[in-house]
Amino acid sequence: MLTDTQLFINGVWRPASDGGQTAVHDPATGEVVGHHAMATKADLEEAVLAAEKAFPLWRDTPAIERGAILHRAAALLRDRVSEIAQVLTMEMGKPIIEAETELRSAADILDWFAEEARRIYGRVIPSRSHNVMQLALKQPVGPVAAFTPWNFPVSQLVRKVAPALAAGCTMVAKPPEDTPASPAVLADVLSEAGLPAGVLNLVYGNPPDIANYLIPHPAIRKVSFTGSVPVGKQLASLAGKHMKRITMELGGHSPVMVFDDADIEVAAKDIATFKFRNSGQVCISPTRILVQRGVYDRFVARLREEVEKIEPAHGIHRETRMGPLVSQRRVEAVSNIIADAVADGAKLLTGGERINRPGFFYSPTLLEQVPAHARILNEEPFGPVAMLAPFDTIEEAIVEANRLAYGLAAYAYTTSIRTSQILQNRVETGMLAINHTALGLPELPLGGVKDSGFGSEGGPEAIEAYVFTKLVTQKS
Ligand code: NAD
């Protein structure tokens, strides 16, 4: 059983003002394992006011002190990795090894932004007169409303909290209701590290109601959302209507291009591992695997061999490589989109069925000969499935890679510098990984273009999202 998750407002955990709560399930069994509070409007108002009141104090706290709190929180999080990983796996389903990796990565993100806090430089602009000084100052934008998803319940929240707090902003965050308990630990470690009350507030409840209350609120100056494209578009429109700054980290439909000259063994092993991480519920998960015709059969055989070794099981066992999907809703969505592809004429290479056991399990699935109009080649599948297709020329691969409105991540395997350079110039995504899959480190920009969103959640660019530039020009 998990402990019930309450609301964290002005430095205190407490139930919803009307006592409302909702059940949380273990995706590997379907059983209820806990509850989370459901914030009322009065609770949301209290959270916003706490963030508004804490802002001047936090903004004026020296950057080096803000960074020290983030560093202490990172150390406290590291100390609790094994305990929190169990909570994360129980509510989200991912294998315990992946949960531990996520938590260590969250601690790294806190550490990295703790350092970055003291590098928020402005600039001095040479003036046209000897007695005029012109400064471009970087100042925190103010209280932020943040919405984070269930697939990386802790690290997706840290990606917003760490740069925002480093920059001097305060926040009301709505972590995911499917997985409320593991992100809640972040409030605990930050409080224990010395974060003043009201700087970070966590609320749970009905997502559209919370978004509709927080985004237009005059005290909220910035909106940051990670989740699906349709919800991102709704929230971006609402933010636009109220003239709020936005960061949108949305879905993807990532192409992988495997060229004739690639190391096929490395590519097949990398993709088999990376594709089924977190049961494919990853925004940068490879989905459209394009393979040059000369190596197509060999690559498909090796990939299939690797994928067939994966046996989904409860994530709590250390040997588990793939757990269930997060919810009944997700397992139905994945079953339906794969069934539609097969009905449209796609060939199943492996998988393609729900696993006959309690919980929300679906087998790792590979499809080929999928018609271009099939839903799965146009909508983000967000599950343990990839579609394979051969190509002849680099031009053909690039056209397919750029065909969709998504533009988050792309991958390529090639030993040709020329091919690599063409891809760097022409692939329309926010991220491109060549001959490996290592994206998402704290120091690397993370974000998409086109429908995949706006802004970046890694590297110095992530801090930029939480500051504005103020010009000061002074004559003596
Ligand atoms: P969903 O769009 O219903 O929810 C995704 C997340 O957004 C959830 O955490 C949910 O609480 C939140 N949300 C939903 N409506 C909201 C609203 N009006 N205001 C604020 N938050 C809201 O989808 P789902 O079935 O839970 O997940 C599947 C889809 O979510 C996938 O298609 C995928 O694109 C997307 N997703 C993306 C990421 C990512 O990292 N970019 C992560 C998780 C989910």
Short mmCIF file of C-alpha atoms and ligand atoms in Angstrom, two decimals:
data_model
loop_
_atom_site.label_atom_id
_atom_site.label_comp_id
_atom_site.label_asym_id
_atom_site.label_seq_id
_atom_site.Cartn_x
_atom_site.Cartn_y
_atom_site.Cartn_z
CA MET A 1 0.00 0.00 0.00
CA LEU A 2 1.14 3.58 -0.70
CA THR A 3 0.41 6.31 1.78
CA ASP A 4 -2.37 8.65 0.66
CA THR A 5 -1.13 11.80 -1.08
CA GLN A 6 -2.45 15.11 0.15
CA LEU A 7 -2.08 18.68 -1.08
CA PHE A 8 1.14 20.57 -0.31
CA ILE A 9 0.21 24.19 0.21
CA ASN A 10 2.34 26.85 1.88
CA GLY A 11 4.76 24.25 3.26
CA VAL A 12 2.10 21.99 4.82
CA TRP A 13 0.57 18.68 3.70
CA ARG A 14 -3.19 18.67 4.16
CA PRO A 15 -6.35 17.05 2.77
CA ALA A 16 -8.67 18.78 0.31
CA SER A 17 -10.89 21.34 2.03
CA ASP A 18 -13.98 19.19 1.32
CA GLY A 19 -12.16 15.91 2.08
CA GLY A 20 -12.46 14.73 -1.55
CA GLN A 21 -10.08 12.03 -2.80
CA THR A 22 -9.62 9.53 -5.66
CA ALA A 23 -8.14 6.02 -5.78
CA VAL A 24 -4.68 5.17 -7.17
CA HIS A 25 -4.06 1.75 -8.79
CA ASP A 26 -1.10 -0.62 -9.13
CA PRO A 27 -0.99 -1.05 -12.93
CA ALA A 28 0.52 -4.53 -12.56
CA THR A 29 -2.49 -5.87 -10.64
CA GLY A 30 -5.25 -3.29 -11.13
CA GLU A 31 -5.67 -3.14 -7.32
CA VAL A 32 -6.24 0.08 -5.40
CA VAL A 33 -3.01 0.93 -3.57
CA GLY A 34 -3.67 4.45 -2.32
CA HIS A 35 -5.57 7.70 -2.83
CA HIS A 36 -4.85 11.32 -3.67
CA ALA A 37 -6.66 14.45 -2.54
CA MET A 38 -8.88 16.37 -5.00
CA ALA A 39 -8.26 20.10 -4.68
CA THR A 40 -11.27 22.44 -4.55
CA LYS A 41 -11.21 25.96 -5.98
CA ALA A 42 -10.59 27.28 -2.46
CA ASP A 43 -7.52 25.00 -2.19
CA LEU A 44 -6.22 26.22 -5.57
CA GLU A 45 -6.69 29.83 -4.55
CA GLU A 46 -4.75 29.18 -1.36
CA ALA A 47 -1.92 27.55 -3.34
CA VAL A 48 -1.68 30.47 -5.80
CA LEU A 49 -1.70 33.01 -2.97
CA ALA A 50 1.07 31.07 -1.19
CA ALA A 51 3.19 31.11 -4.38
CA GLU A 52 2.46 34.82 -4.89
CA LYS A 53 3.35 35.71 -1.30
CA ALA A 54 6.57 33.65 -1.33
CA PHE A 55 7.79 35.13 -4.63
CA PRO A 56 9.47 38.39 -3.47
CA LEU A 57 11.35 36.57 -0.71
CA TRP A 58 12.54 33.78 -3.01
CA ARG A 59 13.40 36.17 -5.86
CA ASP A 60 15.58 38.17 -3.46
CA THR A 61 17.29 35.09 -1.99
CA PRO A 62 20.83 35.09 -3.43
CA ALA A 63 21.26 32.62 -6.29
CA ILE A 64 24.02 30.81 -4.42
CA GLU A 65 21.62 30.13 -1.53
CA ARG A 66 18.85 28.98 -3.86
CA GLY A 67 21.40 26.64 -5.43
CA ALA A 68 22.50 25.33 -2.03
CA ILE A 69 18.91 24.29 -1.24
CA LEU A 70 18.62 22.48 -4.57
CA HIS A 71 21.95 20.70 -3.91
CA ARG A 72 20.79 19.59 -0.44
CA ALA A 73 17.50 18.33 -1.92
CA ALA A 74 19.46 16.34 -4.54
CA ALA A 75 21.50 14.65 -1.80
CA LEU A 76 18.36 13.84 0.23
CA LEU A 77 16.70 12.41 -2.89
CA ARG A 78 19.74 10.20 -3.59
CA ASP A 79 19.60 8.86 -0.01
CA ARG A 80 16.02 7.76 -0.56
CA VAL A 81 16.31 6.24 -4.05
CA SER A 82 15.49 2.63 -3.10
CA GLU A 83 12.50 3.56 -0.97
CA ILE A 84 10.98 6.02 -3.49
CA ALA A 85 11.66 3.70 -6.44
CA GLN A 86 9.32 1.14 -4.88
CA VAL A 87 6.57 3.74 -4.58
CA LEU A 88 7.17 4.83 -8.18
CA THR A 89 7.00 1.26 -9.49
CA MET A 90 3.89 0.44 -7.43
CA GLU A 91 1.92 3.37 -8.86
CA MET A 92 3.41 3.66 -12.36
CA GLY A 93 4.39 0.10 -13.27
CA LYS A 94 7.88 0.70 -14.68
CA PRO A 95 10.64 -1.78 -13.74
CA ILE A 96 12.32 -0.97 -10.44
CA ILE A 97 15.70 -0.55 -12.16
CA GLU A 98 14.18 2.15 -14.41
CA ALA A 99 12.55 3.80 -11.39
CA GLU A 100 15.92 3.98 -9.64
CA THR A 101 17.52 5.43 -12.79
CA GLU A 102 14.77 8.05 -13.01
CA LEU A 103 15.33 9.12 -9.40
CA ARG A 104 19.10 9.35 -9.78
CA SER A 105 18.58 11.38 -12.93
CA ALA A 106 16.15 13.67 -11.04
CA ALA A 107 18.87 14.27 -8.41
CA ASP A 108 21.35 15.07 -11.21
CA ILE A 109 18.92 17.59 -12.68
CA LEU A 110 18.57 19.31 -9.27
CA ASP A 111 22.36 19.46 -8.94
CA TRP A 112 22.88 20.81 -12.44
CA PHE A 113 20.33 23.62 -12.06
CA ALA A 114 21.65 24.39 -8.56
CA GLU A 115 24.92 25.35 -10.28
CA GLU A 116 23.21 27.09 -13.18
CA ALA A 117 21.42 29.43 -10.71
CA ARG A 118 24.63 31.41 -10.31
CA ARG A 119 25.20 31.71 -14.03
CA ILE A 120 22.04 33.66 -14.87
CA TYR A 121 23.99 36.49 -16.44
CA GLY A 122 22.62 39.62 -18.01
CA ARG A 123 24.79 41.93 -20.13
CA VAL A 124 26.16 45.45 -20.29
CA ILE A 125 25.38 47.14 -23.60
CA PRO A 126 27.93 49.76 -24.74
CA SER A 127 26.18 53.11 -24.73
CA ARG A 128 26.30 56.02 -27.16
CA SER A 129 27.18 58.54 -24.41
CA HIS A 130 29.93 58.40 -21.81
CA ASN A 131 27.53 59.01 -18.89
CA VAL A 132 24.90 56.39 -19.79
CA MET A 133 24.99 52.83 -18.49
CA GLN A 134 22.76 50.26 -20.24
CA LEU A 135 22.01 46.91 -18.63
CA ALA A 136 19.99 43.91 -19.75
CA LEU A 137 18.96 42.21 -16.50
CA LYS A 138 17.56 38.67 -16.26
CA GLN A 139 14.78 38.53 -13.69
CA PRO A 140 12.47 35.68 -12.64
CA VAL A 141 9.08 35.78 -14.35
CA GLY A 142 7.07 35.12 -11.15
CA PRO A 143 4.74 32.35 -9.95
CA VAL A 144 4.49 29.47 -12.44
CA ALA A 145 1.67 26.95 -13.04
CA ALA A 146 3.17 23.57 -14.01
CA PHE A 147 1.45 20.40 -15.24
CA THR A 148 3.42 17.16 -15.44
CA PRO A 149 2.64 13.66 -16.71
CA TRP A 150 2.73 10.15 -15.26
CA ASN A 151 5.38 8.53 -17.48
CA PHE A 152 8.33 9.96 -15.49
CA PRO A 153 6.42 11.17 -12.43
CA VAL A 154 9.46 12.51 -10.60
CA SER A 155 11.88 13.58 -13.32
CA GLN A 156 9.25 15.38 -15.45
CA LEU A 157 8.35 17.46 -12.39
CA VAL A 158 12.02 18.09 -11.53
CA ARG A 159 12.61 19.33 -15.10
CA LYS A 160 10.25 22.22 -14.31
CA VAL A 161 10.86 22.71 -10.58
CA ALA A 162 14.68 22.80 -10.74
CA PRO A 163 15.13 25.56 -13.39
CA ALA A 164 12.16 27.56 -12.08
CA LEU A 165 13.41 27.57 -8.49
CA ALA A 166 17.00 28.16 -9.62
CA ALA A 167 15.79 31.25 -11.51
CA GLY A 168 13.93 32.60 -8.46
CA CYS A 169 10.37 31.70 -9.50
CA THR A 170 7.77 30.10 -7.24
CA MET A 171 5.36 27.42 -8.44
CA VAL A 172 2.00 25.72 -8.15
CA ALA A 173 2.48 22.32 -9.75
CA LYS A 174 -0.08 19.68 -10.63
CA PRO A 175 1.74 16.37 -10.74
CA PRO A 176 -0.09 13.44 -12.38
CA GLU A 177 -3.10 11.91 -10.63
CA ASP A 178 -2.26 8.40 -11.95
CA THR A 179 1.05 8.53 -10.06
CA PRO A 180 0.77 11.09 -7.25
CA ALA A 181 2.91 9.66 -4.43
CA SER A 182 6.40 9.55 -5.98
CA PRO A 183 6.44 13.20 -7.18
CA ALA A 184 5.15 14.22 -3.73
CA VAL A 185 8.51 13.16 -2.29
CA LEU A 186 10.11 16.08 -4.13
CA ALA A 187 8.22 18.54 -1.91
CA ASP A 188 9.47 16.64 1.14
CA VAL A 189 13.15 16.69 0.16
CA LEU A 190 13.02 20.36 -0.85
CA SER A 191 11.32 21.32 2.43
CA GLU A 192 13.83 19.32 4.41
CA ALA A 193 16.59 21.04 2.43
CA GLY A 194 15.31 24.44 3.64
CA LEU A 195 12.93 25.62 0.89
CA PRO A 196 10.76 28.40 2.36
CA ALA A 197 7.01 27.71 2.65
CA GLY A 198 4.98 28.63 -0.43
CA VAL A 199 7.85 28.46 -2.95
CA LEU A 200 6.64 25.07 -4.23
CA ASN A 201 3.02 23.98 -3.88
CA LEU A 202 1.57 20.68 -5.17
CA VAL A 203 -2.09 20.20 -6.01
CA TYR A 204 -3.99 17.20 -7.40
CA GLY A 205 -7.54 16.99 -8.69
CA ASN A 206 -9.45 17.24 -11.95
CA PRO A 207 -6.80 18.33 -14.54
CA PRO A 208 -8.99 20.54 -16.79
CA ASP A 209 -10.57 22.23 -13.75
CA ILE A 210 -7.14 22.95 -12.28
CA ALA A 211 -5.78 24.24 -15.61
CA ASN A 212 -8.85 26.43 -16.14
CA TYR A 213 -8.42 27.94 -12.68
CA LEU A 214 -4.66 28.41 -12.56
CA ILE A 215 -3.81 29.58 -16.10
CA PRO A 216 -6.06 32.68 -16.21
CA HIS A 217 -5.25 33.59 -12.59
CA PRO A 218 -3.62 37.07 -12.57
CA ALA A 219 -0.95 35.98 -10.06
CA ILE A 220 0.31 33.23 -12.44
CA ARG A 221 2.89 34.57 -14.91
CA LYS A 222 3.99 31.45 -16.77
CA VAL A 223 2.58 28.05 -17.77
CA SER A 224 4.65 24.94 -18.34
CA PHE A 225 3.03 21.70 -19.51
CA THR A 226 4.33 18.26 -20.47
CA GLY A 227 1.83 15.87 -22.03
CA SER A 228 -0.12 15.19 -25.20
CA VAL A 229 -0.37 17.48 -28.24
CA PRO A 230 -4.17 17.97 -28.02
CA VAL A 231 -4.06 18.98 -24.33
CA GLY A 232 -0.96 21.12 -24.98
CA LYS A 233 -2.80 23.01 -27.72
CA GLN A 234 -5.76 23.66 -25.41
CA LEU A 235 -3.54 24.94 -22.62
CA ALA A 236 -1.38 27.02 -24.99
CA SER A 237 -4.54 28.69 -26.38
CA LEU A 238 -5.78 29.44 -22.88
CA ALA A 239 -2.36 30.82 -21.90
CA GLY A 240 -2.29 32.91 -25.09
CA LYS A 241 -5.71 34.34 -24.32
CA HIS A 242 -4.39 35.51 -20.94
CA MET A 243 -0.97 36.57 -22.29
CA LYS A 244 1.00 34.04 -20.23
CA ARG A 245 4.43 32.78 -21.25
CA ILE A 246 4.51 29.07 -22.10
CA THR A 247 6.75 26.04 -22.28
CA MET A 248 5.11 23.06 -24.02
CA GLU A 249 6.88 19.70 -24.03
CA LEU A 250 4.47 17.57 -26.06
CA GLY A 251 4.31 14.21 -27.79
CA GLY A 252 6.38 12.80 -30.64
CA HIS A 253 6.36 10.06 -33.28
CA SER A 254 10.09 9.57 -33.55
CA PRO A 255 11.70 8.19 -36.70
CA VAL A 256 14.84 6.04 -36.63
CA MET A 257 16.80 5.84 -39.89
CA VAL A 258 19.11 2.84 -40.19
CA PHE A 259 21.43 3.16 -43.21
CA ASP A 260 23.18 0.37 -45.16
CA ASP A 261 26.57 1.39 -43.73
CA ALA A 262 25.45 1.25 -40.06
CA ASP A 263 26.55 -1.22 -37.42
CA ILE A 264 23.38 -3.31 -37.54
CA GLU A 265 24.14 -5.22 -34.36
CA VAL A 266 24.49 -2.02 -32.31
CA ALA A 267 21.41 -0.46 -33.90
CA ALA A 268 19.18 -3.50 -33.26
CA LYS A 269 20.25 -3.84 -29.64
CA ASP A 270 19.94 -0.10 -28.94
CA ILE A 271 16.49 0.14 -30.45
CA ALA A 272 15.17 -3.02 -28.77
CA THR A 273 16.21 -1.62 -25.38
CA PHE A 274 15.27 2.00 -25.93
CA LYS A 275 11.94 1.34 -27.64
CA PHE A 276 10.50 -0.81 -24.81
CA ARG A 277 11.86 1.26 -21.93
CA ASN A 278 8.89 2.29 -19.77
CA SER A 279 6.72 0.09 -22.05
CA GLY A 280 7.21 2.63 -24.86
CA GLN A 281 5.45 5.36 -22.83
CA VAL A 282 8.15 7.91 -23.52
CA CYS A 283 7.72 11.08 -25.59
CA ILE A 284 11.04 10.43 -27.41
CA SER A 285 10.39 6.69 -27.90
CA PRO A 286 11.35 5.50 -31.42
CA THR A 287 8.17 4.57 -33.31
CA ARG A 288 8.83 4.64 -37.07
CA ILE A 289 11.84 2.48 -37.84
CA LEU A 290 13.04 3.12 -41.39
CA VAL A 291 15.71 0.73 -42.65
CA GLN A 292 17.67 0.95 -45.91
CA ARG A 293 16.68 -1.91 -48.17
CA GLY A 294 20.11 -3.57 -48.34
CA VAL A 295 20.06 -4.37 -44.61
CA TYR A 296 16.31 -4.49 -44.01
CA ASP A 297 15.85 -8.26 -43.66
CA ARG A 298 18.96 -8.69 -41.51
CA PHE A 299 18.02 -5.78 -39.23
CA VAL A 300 14.40 -6.90 -38.83
CA ALA A 301 15.48 -10.44 -37.92
CA ARG A 302 17.95 -9.19 -35.27
CA LEU A 303 15.48 -6.67 -33.82
CA ARG A 304 12.75 -9.29 -33.64
CA GLU A 305 15.11 -11.73 -31.91
CA GLU A 306 15.95 -9.10 -29.26
CA VAL A 307 12.33 -8.05 -28.76
CA GLU A 308 11.13 -11.63 -28.33
CA LYS A 309 13.45 -11.99 -25.34
CA ILE A 310 11.45 -9.36 -23.42
CA GLU A 311 8.99 -10.92 -20.97
CA PRO A 312 6.68 -8.36 -19.34
CA ALA A 313 6.26 -8.85 -15.58
CA HIS A 314 5.56 -6.91 -12.37
CA GLY A 315 8.10 -4.10 -12.22
CA ILE A 316 8.92 -4.72 -8.58
CA HIS A 317 11.10 -7.77 -9.50
CA ARG A 318 14.67 -6.72 -10.24
CA GLU A 319 14.96 -8.90 -13.34
CA THR A 320 11.90 -7.30 -15.04
CA ARG A 321 12.76 -5.48 -18.28
CA MET A 322 9.24 -4.34 -19.14
CA GLY A 323 6.26 -3.75 -16.86
CA PRO A 324 2.58 -3.01 -17.60
CA LEU A 325 1.15 0.13 -19.16
CA VAL A 326 0.08 2.79 -16.69
CA SER A 327 -3.70 2.38 -16.86
CA GLN A 328 -6.69 0.62 -18.33
CA ARG A 329 -7.17 3.73 -20.53
CA ARG A 330 -3.67 3.36 -22.03
CA VAL A 331 -3.88 -0.41 -22.59
CA GLU A 332 -7.17 0.06 -24.44
CA ALA A 333 -5.78 2.91 -26.54
CA VAL A 334 -2.72 0.83 -27.53
CA SER A 335 -4.82 -2.33 -28.27
CA ASN A 336 -7.18 -0.29 -30.44
CA ILE A 337 -4.54 1.51 -32.49
CA ILE A 338 -2.68 -1.78 -33.17
CA ALA A 339 -5.93 -3.65 -34.01
CA ASP A 340 -6.84 -0.84 -36.46
CA ALA A 341 -3.42 -1.15 -38.15
CA VAL A 342 -3.81 -4.91 -38.55
CA ALA A 343 -7.36 -4.45 -39.90
CA ASP A 344 -5.88 -1.95 -42.40
CA GLY A 345 -3.46 -4.65 -43.67
CA ALA A 346 -0.37 -4.30 -41.43
CA LYS A 347 1.65 -7.48 -40.80
CA LEU A 348 2.35 -8.45 -37.18
CA LEU A 349 5.97 -9.56 -36.76
CA THR A 350 5.64 -10.19 -33.04
CA GLY A 351 3.32 -9.32 -30.14
CA GLY A 352 -0.01 -7.63 -30.86
CA GLU A 353 -1.99 -8.89 -27.86
CA ARG A 354 -2.96 -8.14 -24.30
CA ILE A 355 -1.24 -10.47 -21.88
CA ASN A 356 -3.58 -12.78 -20.02
CA ARG A 357 -2.92 -11.77 -16.43
CA PRO A 358 -4.30 -9.13 -14.09
CA GLY A 359 -3.16 -5.54 -14.61
CA PHE A 360 -2.56 -3.54 -17.78
CA PHE A 361 -0.03 -5.63 -19.72
CA TYR A 362 0.50 -5.56 -23.49
CA SER A 363 3.10 -7.57 -25.41
CA PRO A 364 6.08 -5.85 -27.11
CA THR A 365 4.92 -5.45 -30.70
CA LEU A 366 6.56 -4.99 -34.11
CA LEU A 367 4.56 -4.27 -37.25
CA GLU A 368 5.57 -3.97 -40.90
CA GLN A 369 3.81 -3.22 -44.20
CA VAL A 370 1.66 -0.67 -42.37
CA PRO A 371 -0.38 1.41 -44.84
CA ALA A 372 0.56 5.10 -44.75
CA HIS A 373 -2.99 6.12 -43.85
CA ALA A 374 -3.16 3.80 -40.79
CA ARG A 375 -3.85 5.71 -37.59
CA ILE A 376 -0.71 4.27 -35.96
CA LEU A 377 1.53 5.92 -38.57
CA ASN A 378 -0.08 9.29 -37.96
CA GLU A 379 -1.00 9.45 -34.25
CA GLU A 380 1.47 8.95 -31.42
CA PRO A 381 1.03 5.33 -30.26
CA PHE A 382 2.65 5.93 -26.82
CA GLY A 383 3.07 2.24 -26.07
CA PRO A 384 5.20 -0.87 -26.69
CA VAL A 385 4.93 -0.88 -30.49
CA ALA A 386 7.16 0.10 -33.42
CA MET A 387 6.50 0.08 -37.16
CA LEU A 388 9.20 -1.03 -39.61
CA ALA A 389 9.52 0.03 -43.24
CA PRO A 390 12.27 -0.16 -45.88
CA PHE A 391 13.63 2.86 -47.81
CA ASP A 392 15.98 3.19 -50.78
CA THR A 393 17.43 6.72 -50.70
CA ILE A 394 18.25 9.25 -47.99
CA GLU A 395 15.77 11.61 -49.63
CA GLU A 396 12.98 9.09 -49.13
CA ALA A 397 13.95 8.59 -45.47
CA ILE A 398 13.98 12.34 -44.79
CA VAL A 399 10.61 12.87 -46.45
CA GLU A 400 9.07 10.18 -44.23
CA ALA A 401 10.88 11.45 -41.11
CA ASN A 402 9.49 14.97 -41.68
CA ARG A 403 6.03 13.90 -42.89
CA LEU A 404 4.14 14.32 -39.60
CA ALA A 405 3.32 17.43 -37.60
CA TYR A 406 5.36 15.99 -34.71
CA GLY A 407 8.97 17.21 -34.41
CA LEU A 408 10.41 16.00 -31.12
CA ALA A 409 13.25 13.46 -31.53
CA ALA A 410 14.84 11.52 -34.40
CA TYR A 411 17.56 8.87 -34.45
CA ALA A 412 19.92 7.64 -37.14
CA TYR A 413 22.51 4.91 -37.52
CA THR A 414 25.21 5.52 -40.13
CA THR A 415 28.99 5.60 -40.42
CA SER A 416 28.92 8.18 -43.22
CA ILE A 417 29.82 11.75 -42.26
CA ARG A 418 28.06 12.97 -45.37
CA THR A 419 24.79 11.22 -44.47
CA SER A 420 25.09 12.49 -40.91
CA GLN A 421 25.56 16.09 -42.06
CA ILE A 422 22.59 15.96 -44.40
CA LEU A 423 20.42 14.66 -41.56
CA GLN A 424 21.67 17.35 -39.15
CA ASN A 425 20.61 20.00 -41.64
CA ARG A 426 17.33 18.58 -42.84
CA VAL A 427 15.58 16.55 -40.14
CA GLU A 428 12.83 18.72 -38.59
CA THR A 429 13.05 17.80 -34.92
CA GLY A 430 14.26 19.45 -31.74
CA MET A 431 16.67 16.54 -31.07
CA LEU A 432 18.68 14.20 -33.29
CA ALA A 433 20.77 11.30 -31.89
CA ILE A 434 23.21 9.58 -34.25
CA ASN A 435 24.58 6.11 -33.51
CA HIS A 436 23.19 6.08 -29.97
CA THR A 437 20.12 7.13 -28.04
CA ALA A 438 21.44 9.22 -25.15
CA LEU A 439 19.06 12.17 -24.90
CA GLY A 440 17.68 13.79 -21.77
CA LEU A 441 20.84 14.56 -19.77
CA PRO A 442 20.39 17.70 -17.60
CA GLU A 443 22.93 19.75 -19.59
CA LEU A 444 21.34 18.94 -22.98
CA PRO A 445 18.49 20.99 -24.46
CA LEU A 446 15.28 18.95 -24.54
CA GLY A 447 12.29 20.03 -26.57
CA GLY A 448 10.51 19.86 -29.86
CA VAL A 449 9.43 21.87 -32.88
CA LYS A 450 6.17 21.93 -34.86
CA ASP A 451 3.31 20.28 -32.89
CA SER A 452 5.77 18.77 -30.41
CA GLY A 453 5.95 22.05 -28.60
CA PHE A 454 7.76 25.13 -27.66
CA GLY A 455 10.78 25.77 -25.42
CA SER A 456 13.40 23.58 -23.85
CA GLU A 457 13.63 21.66 -20.59
CA GLY A 458 17.36 21.05 -20.39
CA GLY A 459 20.58 23.03 -20.53
CA PRO A 460 20.82 26.81 -20.03
CA GLU A 461 17.81 27.19 -22.37
CA ALA A 462 15.63 25.74 -19.59
CA ILE A 463 16.50 28.63 -17.28
CA GLU A 464 15.74 31.15 -20.04
CA ALA A 465 12.13 29.94 -19.88
CA TYR A 466 11.80 31.25 -16.32
CA VAL A 467 13.42 34.68 -16.68
CA PHE A 468 12.57 37.79 -18.64
CA THR A 469 14.92 40.49 -19.86
CA LYS A 470 14.57 43.89 -18.25
CA LEU A 471 16.39 46.83 -19.81
CA VAL A 472 17.77 49.42 -17.43
CA THR A 473 19.34 52.51 -18.93
CA GLN A 474 20.78 55.04 -16.47
CA LYS A 475 22.27 58.48 -16.99
CA SER A 476 24.55 59.86 -14.31
P1 NAD B 1 -3.87 12.82 -21.56
O1 NAD B 1 -3.60 13.78 -22.64
O2 NAD B 1 -5.28 12.66 -21.06
O3 NAD B 1 -2.98 13.18 -20.27
C1 NAD B 1 -1.62 13.44 -20.34
C2 NAD B 1 -1.25 14.24 -19.09
O4 NAD B 1 -1.87 15.51 -19.16
C3 NAD B 1 -1.77 13.62 -17.78
O5 NAD B 1 -0.79 13.73 -16.79
C4 NAD B 1 -3.01 14.44 -17.43
O6 NAD B 1 -3.20 14.57 -16.02
C5 NAD B 1 -2.70 15.77 -18.03
N1 NAD B 1 -3.89 16.48 -18.50
C6 NAD B 1 -4.90 15.99 -19.24
N2 NAD B 1 -5.80 16.96 -19.51
C7 NAD B 1 -5.34 18.09 -18.92
C8 NAD B 1 -5.79 19.43 -18.84
N3 NAD B 1 -6.91 19.85 -19.47
N4 NAD B 1 -5.07 20.31 -18.15
C9 NAD B 1 -3.92 19.95 -17.55
N5 NAD B 1 -3.42 18.70 -17.59
C10 NAD B 1 -4.12 17.79 -18.27
O7 NAD B 1 -3.35 11.44 -22.05
P2 NAD B 1 -3.05 10.07 -21.33
O8 NAD B 1 -3.99 9.03 -21.88
O9 NAD B 1 -2.89 10.18 -19.86
O10 NAD B 1 -1.63 9.83 -21.93
C11 NAD B 1 -1.45 9.58 -23.28
C12 NAD B 1 -1.01 10.72 -24.08
O11 NAD B 1 -0.29 11.62 -23.25
C13 NAD B 1 -0.05 10.26 -25.14
O12 NAD B 1 -0.67 10.35 -26.38
C14 NAD B 1 1.15 11.15 -25.02
O13 NAD B 1 1.25 12.01 -26.09
C15 NAD B 1 0.88 12.03 -23.87
N6 NAD B 1 1.94 12.06 -22.89
C16 NAD B 1 3.08 12.71 -23.25
C17 NAD B 1 4.11 12.78 -22.37
C18 NAD B 1 5.36 13.49 -22.72
O14 NAD B 1 6.37 13.25 -22.09
N7 NAD B 1 5.36 14.40 -23.69
C19 NAD B 1 4.00 12.17 -21.14
C20 NAD B 1 2.82 11.50 -20.79
C21 NAD B 1 1.78 11.48 -21.69
#
